[in-house]
Coordinates of N, CA and C in Angstrom, one line a residue:
X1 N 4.1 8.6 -7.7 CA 2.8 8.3 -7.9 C 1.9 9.0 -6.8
X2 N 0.5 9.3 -7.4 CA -0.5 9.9 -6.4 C -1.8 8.9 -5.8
X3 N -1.7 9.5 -4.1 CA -2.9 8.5 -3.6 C -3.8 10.0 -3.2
X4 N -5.2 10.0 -3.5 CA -5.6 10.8 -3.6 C -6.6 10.6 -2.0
X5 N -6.0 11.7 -1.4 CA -6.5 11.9 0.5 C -8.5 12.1 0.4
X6 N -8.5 12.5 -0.9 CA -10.2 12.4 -0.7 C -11.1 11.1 -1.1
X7 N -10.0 10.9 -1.8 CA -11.1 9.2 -2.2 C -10.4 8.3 -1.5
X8 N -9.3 8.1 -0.7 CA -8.8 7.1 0.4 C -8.3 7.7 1.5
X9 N -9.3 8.5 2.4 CA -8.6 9.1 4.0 C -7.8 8.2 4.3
X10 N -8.3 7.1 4.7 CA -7.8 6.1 5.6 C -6.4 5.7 4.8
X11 N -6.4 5.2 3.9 CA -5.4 4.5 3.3 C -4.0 6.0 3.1
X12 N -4.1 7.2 2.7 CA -3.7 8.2 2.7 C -2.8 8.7 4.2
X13 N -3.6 8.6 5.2 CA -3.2 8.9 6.9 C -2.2 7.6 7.0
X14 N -2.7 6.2 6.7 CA -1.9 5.0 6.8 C -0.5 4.8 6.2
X15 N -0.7 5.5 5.4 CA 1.0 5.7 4.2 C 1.4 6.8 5.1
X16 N 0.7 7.9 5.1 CA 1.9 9.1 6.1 C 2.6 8.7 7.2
X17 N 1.1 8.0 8.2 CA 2.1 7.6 9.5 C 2.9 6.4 9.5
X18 N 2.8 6.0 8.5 CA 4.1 4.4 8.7 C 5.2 4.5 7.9
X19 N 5.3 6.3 7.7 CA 6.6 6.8 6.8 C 6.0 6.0 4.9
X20 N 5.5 5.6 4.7 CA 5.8 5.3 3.1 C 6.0 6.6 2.0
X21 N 5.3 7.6 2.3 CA 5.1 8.9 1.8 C 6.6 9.4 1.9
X22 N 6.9 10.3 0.5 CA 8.2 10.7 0.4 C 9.6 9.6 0.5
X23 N 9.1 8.4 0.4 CA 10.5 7.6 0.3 C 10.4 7.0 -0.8
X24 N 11.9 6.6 -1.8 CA 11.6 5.1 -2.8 C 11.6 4.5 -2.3
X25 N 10.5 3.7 -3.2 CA 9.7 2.1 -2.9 C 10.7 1.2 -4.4
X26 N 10.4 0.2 -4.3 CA 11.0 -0.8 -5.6 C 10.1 -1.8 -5.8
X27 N 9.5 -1.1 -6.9 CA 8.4 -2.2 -7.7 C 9.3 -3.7 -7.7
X28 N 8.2 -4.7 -6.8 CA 8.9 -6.4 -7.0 C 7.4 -7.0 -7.0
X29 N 7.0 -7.2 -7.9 CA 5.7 -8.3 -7.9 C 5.5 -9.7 -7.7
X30 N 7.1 -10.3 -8.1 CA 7.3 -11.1 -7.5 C 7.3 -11.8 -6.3
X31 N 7.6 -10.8 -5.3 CA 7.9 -11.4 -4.1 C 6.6 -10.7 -3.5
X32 N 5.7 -10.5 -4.1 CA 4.8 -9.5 -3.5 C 3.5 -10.3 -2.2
X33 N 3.2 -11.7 -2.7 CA 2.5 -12.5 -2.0 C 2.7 -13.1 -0.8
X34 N 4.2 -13.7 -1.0 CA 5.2 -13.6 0.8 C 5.2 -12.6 1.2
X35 N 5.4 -11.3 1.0 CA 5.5 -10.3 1.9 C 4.4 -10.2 2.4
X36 N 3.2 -10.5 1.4 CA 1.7 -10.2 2.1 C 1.4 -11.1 3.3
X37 N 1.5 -12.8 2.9 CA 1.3 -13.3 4.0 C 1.9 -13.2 5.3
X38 N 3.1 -12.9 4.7 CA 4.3 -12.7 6.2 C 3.7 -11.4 6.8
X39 N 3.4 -10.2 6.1 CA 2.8 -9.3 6.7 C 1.2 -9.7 7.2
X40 N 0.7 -9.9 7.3 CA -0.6 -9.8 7.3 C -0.7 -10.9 8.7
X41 N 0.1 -11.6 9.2 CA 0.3 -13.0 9.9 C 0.1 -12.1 11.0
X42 N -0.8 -12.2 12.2 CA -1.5 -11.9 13.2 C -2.0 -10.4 13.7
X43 N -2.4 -10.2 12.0 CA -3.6 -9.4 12.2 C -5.0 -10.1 11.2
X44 N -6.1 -9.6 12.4 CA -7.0 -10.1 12.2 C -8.0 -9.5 11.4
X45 N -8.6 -10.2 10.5 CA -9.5 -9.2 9.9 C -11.5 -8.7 10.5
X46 N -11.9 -8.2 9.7 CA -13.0 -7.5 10.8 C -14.1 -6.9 10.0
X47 N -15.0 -7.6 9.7 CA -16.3 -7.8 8.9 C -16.4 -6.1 8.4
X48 N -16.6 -5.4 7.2 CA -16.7 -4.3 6.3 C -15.3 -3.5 6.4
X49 N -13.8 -4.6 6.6 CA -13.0 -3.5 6.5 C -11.9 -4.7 5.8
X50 N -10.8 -4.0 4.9 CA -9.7 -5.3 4.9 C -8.3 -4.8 5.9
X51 N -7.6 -5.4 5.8 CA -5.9 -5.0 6.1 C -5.7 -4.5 5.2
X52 N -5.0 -3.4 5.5 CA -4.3 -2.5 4.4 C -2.5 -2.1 5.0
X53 N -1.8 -2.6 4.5 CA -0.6 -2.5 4.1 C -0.3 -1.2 3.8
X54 N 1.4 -0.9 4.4 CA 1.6 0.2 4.3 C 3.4 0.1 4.6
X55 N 4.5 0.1 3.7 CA 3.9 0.5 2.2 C 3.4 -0.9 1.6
X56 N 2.6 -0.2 0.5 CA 2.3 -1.7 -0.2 C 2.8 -2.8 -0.3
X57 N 2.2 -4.1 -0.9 CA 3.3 -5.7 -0.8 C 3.9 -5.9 -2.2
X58 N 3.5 -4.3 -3.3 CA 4.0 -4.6 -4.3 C 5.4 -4.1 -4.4
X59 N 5.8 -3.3 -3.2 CA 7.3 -2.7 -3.3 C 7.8 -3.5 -1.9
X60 N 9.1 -3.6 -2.7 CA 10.4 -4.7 -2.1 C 10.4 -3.9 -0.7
X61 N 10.2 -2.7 -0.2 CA 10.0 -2.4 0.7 C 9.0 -2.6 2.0
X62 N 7.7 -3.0 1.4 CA 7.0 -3.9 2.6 C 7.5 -4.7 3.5
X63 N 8.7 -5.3 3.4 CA 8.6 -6.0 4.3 C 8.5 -5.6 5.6
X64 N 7.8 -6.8 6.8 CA 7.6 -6.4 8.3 C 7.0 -4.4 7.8
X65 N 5.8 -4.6 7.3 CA 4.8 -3.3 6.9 C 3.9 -3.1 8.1
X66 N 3.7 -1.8 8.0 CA 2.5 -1.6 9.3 C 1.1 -2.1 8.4
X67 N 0.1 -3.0 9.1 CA -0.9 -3.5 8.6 C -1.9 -2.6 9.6
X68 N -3.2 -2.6 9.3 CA -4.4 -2.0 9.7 C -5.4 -2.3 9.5
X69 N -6.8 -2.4 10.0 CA -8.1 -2.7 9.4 C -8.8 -1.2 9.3
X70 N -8.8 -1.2 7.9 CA -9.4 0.2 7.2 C -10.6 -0.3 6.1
X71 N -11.7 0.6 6.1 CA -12.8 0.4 5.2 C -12.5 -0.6 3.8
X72 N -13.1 -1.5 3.4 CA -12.5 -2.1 2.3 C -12.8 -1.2 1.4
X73 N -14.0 -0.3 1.2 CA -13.4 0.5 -0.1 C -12.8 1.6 0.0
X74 N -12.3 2.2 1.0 CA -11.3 2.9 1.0 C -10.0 2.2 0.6
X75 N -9.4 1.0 1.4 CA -8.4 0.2 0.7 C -8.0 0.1 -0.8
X76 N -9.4 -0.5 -1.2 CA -9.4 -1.2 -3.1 C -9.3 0.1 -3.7
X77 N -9.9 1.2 -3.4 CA -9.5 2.9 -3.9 C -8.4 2.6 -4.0
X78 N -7.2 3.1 -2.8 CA -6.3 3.2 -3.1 C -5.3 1.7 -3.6
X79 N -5.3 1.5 -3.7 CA -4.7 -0.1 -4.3 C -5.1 -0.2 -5.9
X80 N -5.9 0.5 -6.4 CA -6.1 0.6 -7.7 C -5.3 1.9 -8.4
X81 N -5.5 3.2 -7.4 CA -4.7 4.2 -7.9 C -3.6 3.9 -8.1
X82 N -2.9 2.9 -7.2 CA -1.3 2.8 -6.9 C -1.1 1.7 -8.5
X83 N -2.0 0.7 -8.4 CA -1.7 -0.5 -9.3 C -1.8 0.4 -10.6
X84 N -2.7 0.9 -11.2 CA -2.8 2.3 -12.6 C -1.3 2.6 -12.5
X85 N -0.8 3.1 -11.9 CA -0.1 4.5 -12.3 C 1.4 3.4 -12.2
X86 N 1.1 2.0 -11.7 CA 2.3 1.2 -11.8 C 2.7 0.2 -12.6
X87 N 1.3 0.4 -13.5 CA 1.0 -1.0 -14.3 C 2.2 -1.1 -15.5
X88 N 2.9 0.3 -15.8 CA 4.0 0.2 -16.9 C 5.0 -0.1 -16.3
X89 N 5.7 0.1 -14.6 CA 6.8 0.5 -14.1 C 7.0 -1.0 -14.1
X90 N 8.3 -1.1 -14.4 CA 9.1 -2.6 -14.7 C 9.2 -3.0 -13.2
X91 N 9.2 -4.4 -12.9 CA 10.3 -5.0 -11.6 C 11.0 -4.7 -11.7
X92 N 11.7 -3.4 -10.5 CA 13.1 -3.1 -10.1 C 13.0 -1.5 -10.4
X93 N 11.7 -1.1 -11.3 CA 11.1 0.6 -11.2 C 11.5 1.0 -9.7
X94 N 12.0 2.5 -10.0 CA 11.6 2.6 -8.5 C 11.0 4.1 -8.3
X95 N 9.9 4.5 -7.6 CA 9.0 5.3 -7.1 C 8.4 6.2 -6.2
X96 N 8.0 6.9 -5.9 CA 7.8 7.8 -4.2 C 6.2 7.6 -4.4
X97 N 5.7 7.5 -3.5 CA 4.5 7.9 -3.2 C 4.1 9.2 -2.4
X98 N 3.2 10.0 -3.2 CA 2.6 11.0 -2.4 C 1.2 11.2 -2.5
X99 N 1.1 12.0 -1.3 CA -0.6 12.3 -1.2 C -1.1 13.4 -1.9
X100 N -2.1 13.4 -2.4 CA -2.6 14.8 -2.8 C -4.0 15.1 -2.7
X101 N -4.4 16.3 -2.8 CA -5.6 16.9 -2.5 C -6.2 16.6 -1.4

């Protein structure tokens, strides 16, 4: 799947540097909301920006994810591209993410 570097810098730099880019991820939706809270647990958030996760809390590979406070709509950009292009891929799909343009 593609995260596109011009409509999510932030989110795009955030996946390169915490390694998610060029590895399989394993679509788990299930366990997706423990991973978030366990990840997200003492970082703080910060008025016009969310946590952004990296890789996402929808692959079994989030867990202990690098978190960040990046623009919120830079985040929901990419969090929509990723959700689109995942919305068919079964629990237990498995995927690479890459950047483009």
């Amino acid at each position: 799947m593609k995260v596109s570097r011009s409509a999510s810098p932030e989110s795009a730099r955030h996946l390169e540097e915490s390694g998610a880019t060029g590895r399989t991820l394993t679509v788990d939706r299930a366990g997706r909301d423990q991973r978030r809270r366990d990840n997200m647990r003492g970082t703080q958030t910060r008025s016009g920006t969310d946590r952004d996760e990296s890789p996402p809390a929808v692959f079994r590979e989030s867990q202990n994810a690098s978190v960040r406070n990046i623009p919120s709509s830079d985040n929901r950009s990419s969090g929509a591209q990723i959700g689109n292009q995942i919305r068919n891929v079964p629990d237990g799909g498995r995927c690479r993410i890459e950047i483009c343009d």
